[in-house]
Amino acid sequence: TSDVWDTATSLQLMDASDRLAEEVDNLLEALKTQALKHKDTLMMGRTHGVHAEPITFGLKMALWWDEMGRNRQRLVQARDAIAVGKISGPVGTHATVSPAIEANVSKRLGIEPAPVSNQIVQRDRHAQFITTLAVIAASLEKFATEIRGLQRTEIREVEEPFGEGQTGSSSMPHKRNPELTERVCGLARLIRGHAVTALENVALWGERDISHSSAERIIFPDSCLALDYILDLLTGVIKGLRVYPERMKENLELTRGLLFSQRIMLALVAKGMSREEAYKLVQDNSAKVWDEGRDFRELIGTDSRVMSRLAAYQLPGLFSYDYYVRYVDEIFKRVGLL
């Protein structure tokens, strides 16, 4: 039975891999388009959910594009791992069917015979396949989670496509919920769970038991179908993504120039001030921004302690957003987008 079943399963998974690769390619193309379109669209970069330093939205898309390229390679490797068949009999000894017949049948099917098998094709191959799908799903969940975060009312820098007449909430007509990306996150969890099952299917008794087969009837088709679905779903989101550059600018200015604090501190150190003194001076001005709602740039420009070390003509350069994104083109070239 396994001579037929496992060999056929390999053919099915190879076909599924090819279909999934097409969906990955579609997502790659959508990400590339957005990356190039927004290469210079300035936005705030965040770490720990808190303002860090400026980036561009295109750079975020380029990061995702590069990651999906690695996922494409992983899928090819996983396909190669399961592209084997076996016709070696009940315990893999070819007692009834010779290796020559196995080789001939495999060649006709366009696969390789497993170099050695017992009653089954070894399940580490299938575990590699399903865990690869889980890794791809984890990347999709990462992208979807970021879109959900950037769609929050307080941020609202991007938004899922939302059609005319679409319902966001059954009770609150104003709502535009990120339900598409939430769906991506939910199904990614399902695929991740199937990866655990695939790993547990590796260890079987002797030359084979049957504990793996019942689970595989669920995890193989469901993982492939779920990933195919969320790949297509997220591709549609990326293609139709609403991006709000003006809102990104507003958020950049939310802290009234505080993001330049490190540049001022280092400039003072370069002019001979001790780091401790420079840190305290910049911190004092930063506190006034937080506590009094004043602009950091104006405070620095009128602080005699600062201006005794820095010339007025230096300030525009120190307060330039361009400084933070001056290597974006170089990064795009390095990943192959330019």
Short mmCIF file of N, CA and C in Angstrom, two decimals, residues 58-190:
data_model
loop_
_atom_site.label_atom_id
_atom_site.label_comp_id
_atom_site.label_asym_id
_atom_site.label_seq_id
_atom_site.Cartn_x
_atom_site.Cartn_y
_atom_site.Cartn_z
N GLY A 58 8.87 52.44 1.71
CA GLY A 58 9.43 51.55 0.69
C GLY A 58 10.49 50.63 1.25
N LEU A 59 11.26 51.13 2.22
CA LEU A 59 12.28 50.28 2.84
C LEU A 59 11.63 49.15 3.62
N LYS A 60 10.51 49.42 4.25
CA LYS A 60 9.77 48.36 4.96
C LYS A 60 9.28 47.31 3.97
N MET A 61 8.78 47.76 2.81
CA MET A 61 8.33 46.83 1.78
C MET A 61 9.50 46.04 1.20
N ALA A 62 10.66 46.68 1.06
CA ALA A 62 11.84 45.99 0.54
C ALA A 62 12.29 44.89 1.50
N LEU A 63 12.18 45.16 2.78
CA LEU A 63 12.50 44.16 3.80
C LEU A 63 11.61 42.94 3.65
N TRP A 64 10.32 43.16 3.45
CA TRP A 64 9.37 42.06 3.28
C TRP A 64 9.64 41.31 1.98
N TRP A 65 9.94 42.07 0.91
CA TRP A 65 10.24 41.45 -0.39
C TRP A 65 11.44 40.53 -0.28
N ASP A 66 12.48 40.97 0.41
CA ASP A 66 13.68 40.16 0.58
C ASP A 66 13.36 38.89 1.38
N GLU A 67 12.54 39.02 2.39
CA GLU A 67 12.16 37.86 3.20
C GLU A 67 11.36 36.85 2.39
N MET A 68 10.44 37.34 1.57
CA MET A 68 9.66 36.42 0.74
C MET A 68 10.54 35.76 -0.32
N GLY A 69 11.61 36.41 -0.74
CA GLY A 69 12.56 35.76 -1.64
C GLY A 69 13.21 34.56 -0.98
N ARG A 70 13.56 34.71 0.29
CA ARG A 70 14.12 33.56 1.03
C ARG A 70 13.07 32.45 1.17
N ASN A 71 11.83 32.84 1.40
CA ASN A 71 10.76 31.84 1.51
C ASN A 71 10.57 31.10 0.19
N ARG A 72 10.74 31.79 -0.92
CA ARG A 72 10.64 31.15 -2.23
C ARG A 72 11.72 30.06 -2.36
N GLN A 73 12.93 30.38 -1.91
CA GLN A 73 14.02 29.40 -1.96
C GLN A 73 13.73 28.22 -1.04
N ARG A 74 13.18 28.51 0.13
CA ARG A 74 12.84 27.42 1.07
C ARG A 74 11.81 26.48 0.46
N LEU A 75 10.86 27.04 -0.26
CA LEU A 75 9.81 26.21 -0.87
C LEU A 75 10.40 25.30 -1.94
N VAL A 76 11.33 25.80 -2.71
CA VAL A 76 12.01 24.98 -3.72
C VAL A 76 12.77 23.84 -3.04
N GLN A 77 13.46 24.15 -1.96
CA GLN A 77 14.21 23.12 -1.23
C GLN A 77 13.28 22.07 -0.64
N ALA A 78 12.14 22.52 -0.11
CA ALA A 78 11.17 21.58 0.46
C ALA A 78 10.57 20.69 -0.62
N ARG A 79 10.34 21.24 -1.80
CA ARG A 79 9.82 20.44 -2.91
C ARG A 79 10.83 19.37 -3.29
N ASP A 80 12.10 19.74 -3.34
CA ASP A 80 13.13 18.77 -3.66
C ASP A 80 13.17 17.64 -2.63
N ALA A 81 12.94 18.00 -1.37
CA ALA A 81 13.01 17.00 -0.30
C ALA A 81 11.93 15.94 -0.42
N ILE A 82 10.75 16.32 -0.91
CA ILE A 82 9.65 15.34 -0.99
C ILE A 82 9.47 14.77 -2.40
N ALA A 83 10.37 15.13 -3.32
CA ALA A 83 10.25 14.66 -4.70
C ALA A 83 10.89 13.28 -4.88
N VAL A 84 10.50 12.33 -4.04
CA VAL A 84 11.01 10.97 -4.12
C VAL A 84 9.86 9.98 -4.00
N GLY A 85 10.06 8.81 -4.58
CA GLY A 85 9.09 7.74 -4.44
C GLY A 85 9.76 6.48 -3.90
N LYS A 86 8.97 5.47 -3.60
CA LYS A 86 9.53 4.19 -3.15
C LYS A 86 8.63 3.05 -3.60
N ILE A 87 9.24 2.00 -4.13
CA ILE A 87 8.55 0.75 -4.43
C ILE A 87 9.50 -0.34 -3.95
N SER A 88 9.66 -0.39 -2.64
CA SER A 88 10.69 -1.26 -2.06
C SER A 88 10.10 -2.35 -1.16
N GLY A 89 8.75 -2.43 -1.14
CA GLY A 89 8.14 -3.51 -0.38
C GLY A 89 7.86 -3.18 1.08
N PRO A 90 7.42 -4.20 1.85
CA PRO A 90 6.91 -3.99 3.21
C PRO A 90 7.94 -3.45 4.20
N VAL A 91 9.23 -3.73 4.00
CA VAL A 91 10.24 -3.24 4.95
C VAL A 91 11.43 -2.59 4.23
N GLY A 92 11.27 -2.32 2.92
CA GLY A 92 12.31 -1.60 2.19
C GLY A 92 13.43 -2.44 1.64
N THR A 93 13.26 -3.77 1.59
CA THR A 93 14.36 -4.63 1.15
C THR A 93 14.28 -5.02 -0.32
N HIS A 94 13.23 -4.60 -1.03
CA HIS A 94 13.04 -4.96 -2.44
C HIS A 94 12.95 -6.47 -2.63
N ALA A 95 12.46 -7.19 -1.64
CA ALA A 95 12.38 -8.65 -1.73
C ALA A 95 11.48 -9.10 -2.87
N THR A 96 10.44 -8.34 -3.15
CA THR A 96 9.49 -8.71 -4.20
C THR A 96 9.68 -7.92 -5.48
N VAL A 97 10.01 -6.63 -5.35
CA VAL A 97 10.18 -5.74 -6.50
C VAL A 97 11.60 -5.21 -6.49
N SER A 98 12.31 -5.39 -7.58
CA SER A 98 13.74 -5.04 -7.63
C SER A 98 13.95 -3.53 -7.66
N PRO A 99 15.13 -3.07 -7.25
CA PRO A 99 15.47 -1.65 -7.36
C PRO A 99 15.39 -1.13 -8.79
N ALA A 100 15.64 -1.99 -9.76
CA ALA A 100 15.58 -1.57 -11.16
C ALA A 100 14.17 -1.15 -11.56
N ILE A 101 13.16 -1.92 -11.10
CA ILE A 101 11.77 -1.57 -11.39
C ILE A 101 11.41 -0.26 -10.70
N GLU A 102 11.83 -0.11 -9.45
CA GLU A 102 11.59 1.14 -8.71
C GLU A 102 12.19 2.33 -9.46
N ALA A 103 13.41 2.18 -9.95
CA ALA A 103 14.08 3.25 -10.68
C ALA A 103 13.34 3.59 -11.97
N ASN A 104 12.87 2.56 -12.65
CA ASN A 104 12.16 2.77 -13.92
C ASN A 104 10.84 3.49 -13.70
N VAL A 105 10.09 3.06 -12.69
CA VAL A 105 8.81 3.71 -12.38
C VAL A 105 9.04 5.16 -11.96
N SER A 106 10.02 5.40 -11.11
CA SER A 106 10.30 6.75 -10.64
C SER A 106 10.67 7.68 -11.80
N LYS A 107 11.46 7.17 -12.73
CA LYS A 107 11.85 7.96 -13.88
C LYS A 107 10.64 8.36 -14.70
N ARG A 108 9.71 7.41 -14.89
CA ARG A 108 8.50 7.71 -15.66
C ARG A 108 7.64 8.76 -14.97
N LEU A 109 7.68 8.77 -13.65
CA LEU A 109 6.88 9.73 -12.87
C LEU A 109 7.59 11.07 -12.69
N GLY A 110 8.85 11.15 -13.11
CA GLY A 110 9.59 12.40 -12.99
C GLY A 110 10.12 12.68 -11.60
N ILE A 111 10.36 11.64 -10.83
CA ILE A 111 10.90 11.79 -9.48
C ILE A 111 12.10 10.86 -9.32
N GLU A 112 12.75 10.98 -8.18
CA GLU A 112 13.87 10.11 -7.86
C GLU A 112 13.39 9.02 -6.90
N PRO A 113 13.94 7.83 -6.98
CA PRO A 113 13.64 6.83 -5.94
C PRO A 113 14.36 7.21 -4.65
N ALA A 114 13.71 7.03 -3.54
CA ALA A 114 14.38 7.26 -2.26
C ALA A 114 15.60 6.34 -2.19
N PRO A 115 16.77 6.83 -1.87
CA PRO A 115 17.97 5.99 -1.84
C PRO A 115 17.81 4.78 -0.94
N VAL A 116 17.11 4.96 0.16
CA VAL A 116 16.82 3.86 1.08
C VAL A 116 15.50 4.17 1.77
N SER A 117 14.71 3.16 2.00
CA SER A 117 13.41 3.36 2.67
C SER A 117 13.11 2.13 3.50
N ASN A 118 12.12 2.24 4.36
CA ASN A 118 11.56 1.03 4.96
C ASN A 118 10.19 0.83 4.32
N GLN A 119 9.12 0.73 5.09
CA GLN A 119 7.83 0.58 4.41
C GLN A 119 7.33 1.90 3.85
N ILE A 120 7.93 3.01 4.28
CA ILE A 120 7.45 4.32 3.86
C ILE A 120 8.61 5.23 3.44
N VAL A 121 8.25 6.30 2.75
CA VAL A 121 9.17 7.42 2.57
C VAL A 121 9.31 8.09 3.94
N GLN A 122 10.52 8.38 4.33
CA GLN A 122 10.75 8.87 5.69
C GLN A 122 10.13 10.24 5.93
N ARG A 123 9.52 10.38 7.11
CA ARG A 123 8.69 11.56 7.39
C ARG A 123 9.47 12.82 7.74
N ASP A 124 10.77 12.74 7.85
CA ASP A 124 11.53 13.99 8.00
C ASP A 124 11.38 14.84 6.75
N ARG A 125 11.19 14.18 5.59
CA ARG A 125 10.99 14.92 4.34
C ARG A 125 9.68 15.71 4.39
N HIS A 126 8.64 15.08 4.87
CA HIS A 126 7.33 15.74 4.94
C HIS A 126 7.33 16.81 6.03
N ALA A 127 8.07 16.54 7.11
CA ALA A 127 8.19 17.54 8.17
C ALA A 127 8.87 18.80 7.64
N GLN A 128 9.89 18.62 6.80
CA GLN A 128 10.55 19.78 6.20
C GLN A 128 9.56 20.56 5.34
N PHE A 129 8.74 19.85 4.62
CA PHE A 129 7.76 20.51 3.74
C PHE A 129 6.76 21.33 4.56
N ILE A 130 6.15 20.70 5.57
CA ILE A 130 5.12 21.40 6.34
C ILE A 130 5.71 22.53 7.18
N THR A 131 6.89 22.32 7.74
CA THR A 131 7.51 23.41 8.51
C THR A 131 7.89 24.57 7.60
N THR A 132 8.23 24.28 6.35
CA THR A 132 8.48 25.36 5.39
C THR A 132 7.22 26.17 5.15
N LEU A 133 6.10 25.50 5.02
CA LEU A 133 4.84 26.22 4.87
C LEU A 133 4.56 27.07 6.11
N ALA A 134 4.92 26.53 7.28
CA ALA A 134 4.71 27.27 8.52
C ALA A 134 5.60 28.51 8.60
N VAL A 135 6.83 28.39 8.11
CA VAL A 135 7.74 29.55 8.09
C VAL A 135 7.19 30.63 7.16
N ILE A 136 6.71 30.22 6.00
CA ILE A 136 6.12 31.19 5.07
C ILE A 136 4.91 31.86 5.71
N ALA A 137 4.06 31.05 6.36
CA ALA A 137 2.89 31.61 7.03
C ALA A 137 3.29 32.57 8.14
N ALA A 138 4.39 32.26 8.85
CA ALA A 138 4.86 33.15 9.91
C ALA A 138 5.27 34.50 9.33
N SER A 139 5.90 34.49 8.15
CA SER A 139 6.25 35.76 7.50
C SER A 139 4.99 36.54 7.14
N LEU A 140 3.99 35.85 6.60
CA LEU A 140 2.74 36.53 6.24
C LEU A 140 2.08 37.12 7.48
N GLU A 141 2.13 36.38 8.58
CA GLU A 141 1.57 36.90 9.83
C GLU A 141 2.32 38.14 10.29
N LYS A 142 3.64 38.13 10.13
CA LYS A 142 4.45 39.29 10.48
C LYS A 142 4.01 40.51 9.69
N PHE A 143 3.87 40.34 8.37
CA PHE A 143 3.47 41.46 7.53
C PHE A 143 2.06 41.95 7.91
N ALA A 144 1.17 40.99 8.10
CA ALA A 144 -0.22 41.33 8.42
C ALA A 144 -0.31 42.05 9.76
N THR A 145 0.48 41.60 10.73
CA THR A 145 0.46 42.23 12.05
C THR A 145 0.92 43.68 11.96
N GLU A 146 1.93 43.94 11.14
CA GLU A 146 2.42 45.32 10.98
C GLU A 146 1.37 46.19 10.33
N ILE A 147 0.70 45.67 9.32
CA ILE A 147 -0.37 46.44 8.67
C ILE A 147 -1.48 46.74 9.67
N ARG A 148 -1.84 45.75 10.48
CA ARG A 148 -2.86 45.97 11.51
C ARG A 148 -2.44 47.07 12.46
N GLY A 149 -1.18 47.05 12.87
CA GLY A 149 -0.69 48.06 13.79
C GLY A 149 -0.69 49.45 13.19
N LEU A 150 -0.28 49.54 11.92
CA LEU A 150 -0.23 50.85 11.26
C LEU A 150 -1.62 51.36 10.90
N GLN A 151 -2.63 50.49 10.96
CA GLN A 151 -4.01 50.92 10.68
C GLN A 151 -4.71 51.40 11.93
N ARG A 152 -4.11 51.24 13.08
CA ARG A 152 -4.74 51.71 14.32
C ARG A 152 -5.10 53.19 14.20
N THR A 153 -6.22 53.58 14.77
CA THR A 153 -6.73 54.95 14.65
C THR A 153 -5.68 55.98 15.05
N GLU A 154 -4.93 55.69 16.11
CA GLU A 154 -3.94 56.64 16.61
C GLU A 154 -2.76 56.81 15.66
N ILE A 155 -2.55 55.83 14.77
CA ILE A 155 -1.42 55.88 13.83
C ILE A 155 -1.92 56.17 12.42
N ARG A 156 -2.74 55.28 11.90
CA ARG A 156 -3.44 55.39 10.60
C ARG A 156 -2.53 55.86 9.47
N GLU A 157 -1.43 55.13 9.29
CA GLU A 157 -0.51 55.44 8.19
C GLU A 157 -0.79 54.59 6.96
N VAL A 158 -1.35 53.41 7.16
CA VAL A 158 -1.80 52.58 6.04
C VAL A 158 -3.15 51.99 6.42
N GLU A 159 -3.82 51.44 5.42
CA GLU A 159 -5.14 50.87 5.66
C GLU A 159 -5.41 49.80 4.62
N GLU A 160 -6.01 48.71 5.06
CA GLU A 160 -6.45 47.68 4.12
C GLU A 160 -7.39 48.29 3.08
N PRO A 161 -7.44 47.68 1.88
CA PRO A 161 -8.47 48.13 0.93
C PRO A 161 -9.86 47.94 1.53
N PHE A 162 -10.69 48.94 1.35
CA PHE A 162 -12.04 48.92 1.93
C PHE A 162 -13.01 49.38 0.87
N GLY A 163 -13.86 48.45 0.40
CA GLY A 163 -14.76 48.75 -0.71
C GLY A 163 -15.96 49.58 -0.31
N GLU A 164 -16.52 50.27 -1.28
CA GLU A 164 -17.72 51.06 -1.03
C GLU A 164 -18.87 50.15 -0.60
N GLY A 165 -19.50 50.49 0.50
CA GLY A 165 -20.60 49.69 1.02
C GLY A 165 -20.17 48.55 1.92
N GLN A 166 -18.85 48.35 2.05
CA GLN A 166 -18.35 47.28 2.92
C GLN A 166 -18.67 47.60 4.37
N THR A 167 -18.99 46.57 5.15
CA THR A 167 -19.31 46.75 6.57
C THR A 167 -18.07 46.50 7.41
N GLY A 168 -17.73 47.47 8.25
CA GLY A 168 -16.61 47.29 9.17
C GLY A 168 -17.04 46.70 10.48
N SER A 169 -18.18 47.14 10.96
CA SER A 169 -18.72 46.63 12.22
C SER A 169 -20.23 46.59 12.10
N SER A 170 -20.83 45.54 12.65
CA SER A 170 -22.29 45.41 12.57
C SER A 170 -23.00 46.44 13.42
N SER A 171 -22.32 46.99 14.42
CA SER A 171 -22.97 47.93 15.33
C SER A 171 -22.42 49.35 15.25
N MET A 172 -21.21 49.52 14.69
CA MET A 172 -20.58 50.85 14.63
C MET A 172 -20.25 51.18 13.19
N PRO A 173 -21.08 51.96 12.51
CA PRO A 173 -20.92 52.20 11.07
C PRO A 173 -19.61 52.86 10.67
N HIS A 174 -18.96 53.54 11.60
CA HIS A 174 -17.74 54.26 11.24
C HIS A 174 -16.52 53.35 11.12
N LYS A 175 -16.64 52.11 11.56
CA LYS A 175 -15.45 51.26 11.71
C LYS A 175 -14.94 50.73 10.37
N ARG A 176 -13.60 50.72 10.26
CA ARG A 176 -12.91 50.03 9.17
C ARG A 176 -11.90 49.09 9.82
N ASN A 177 -12.33 47.90 10.11
CA ASN A 177 -11.49 46.95 10.82
C ASN A 177 -10.54 46.22 9.86
N PRO A 178 -9.33 45.90 10.32
CA PRO A 178 -8.37 45.18 9.47
C PRO A 178 -8.66 43.68 9.44
N GLU A 179 -9.86 43.33 8.99
CA GLU A 179 -10.30 41.94 9.12
C GLU A 179 -9.58 41.00 8.15
N LEU A 180 -9.08 41.52 7.04
CA LEU A 180 -8.36 40.66 6.10
C LEU A 180 -7.03 40.21 6.68
N THR A 181 -6.28 41.16 7.22
CA THR A 181 -4.99 40.81 7.81
C THR A 181 -5.18 40.02 9.11
N GLU A 182 -6.28 40.25 9.81
CA GLU A 182 -6.56 39.43 10.99
C GLU A 182 -6.80 37.98 10.58
N ARG A 183 -7.43 37.79 9.44
CA ARG A 183 -7.67 36.44 8.94
C ARG A 183 -6.35 35.75 8.59
N VAL A 184 -5.43 36.51 8.01
CA VAL A 184 -4.09 35.96 7.71
C VAL A 184 -3.43 35.47 8.98
N CYS A 185 -3.50 36.28 10.03
CA CYS A 185 -2.87 35.91 11.31
C CYS A 185 -3.49 34.64 11.89
N GLY A 186 -4.81 34.54 11.81
CA GLY A 186 -5.49 33.38 12.38
C GLY A 186 -5.11 32.09 11.68
N LEU A 187 -5.07 32.10 10.35
CA LEU A 187 -4.76 30.88 9.62
C LEU A 187 -3.28 30.53 9.69
N ALA A 188 -2.42 31.53 9.88
CA ALA A 188 -1.00 31.24 10.09
C ALA A 188 -0.82 30.41 11.36
N ARG A 189 -1.62 30.67 12.37
CA ARG A 189 -1.54 29.88 13.61
C ARG A 189 -1.93 28.43 13.34
N LEU A 190 -2.92 28.23 12.48
CA LEU A 190 -3.34 26.88 12.14
C LEU A 190 -2.20 26.11 11.49
#
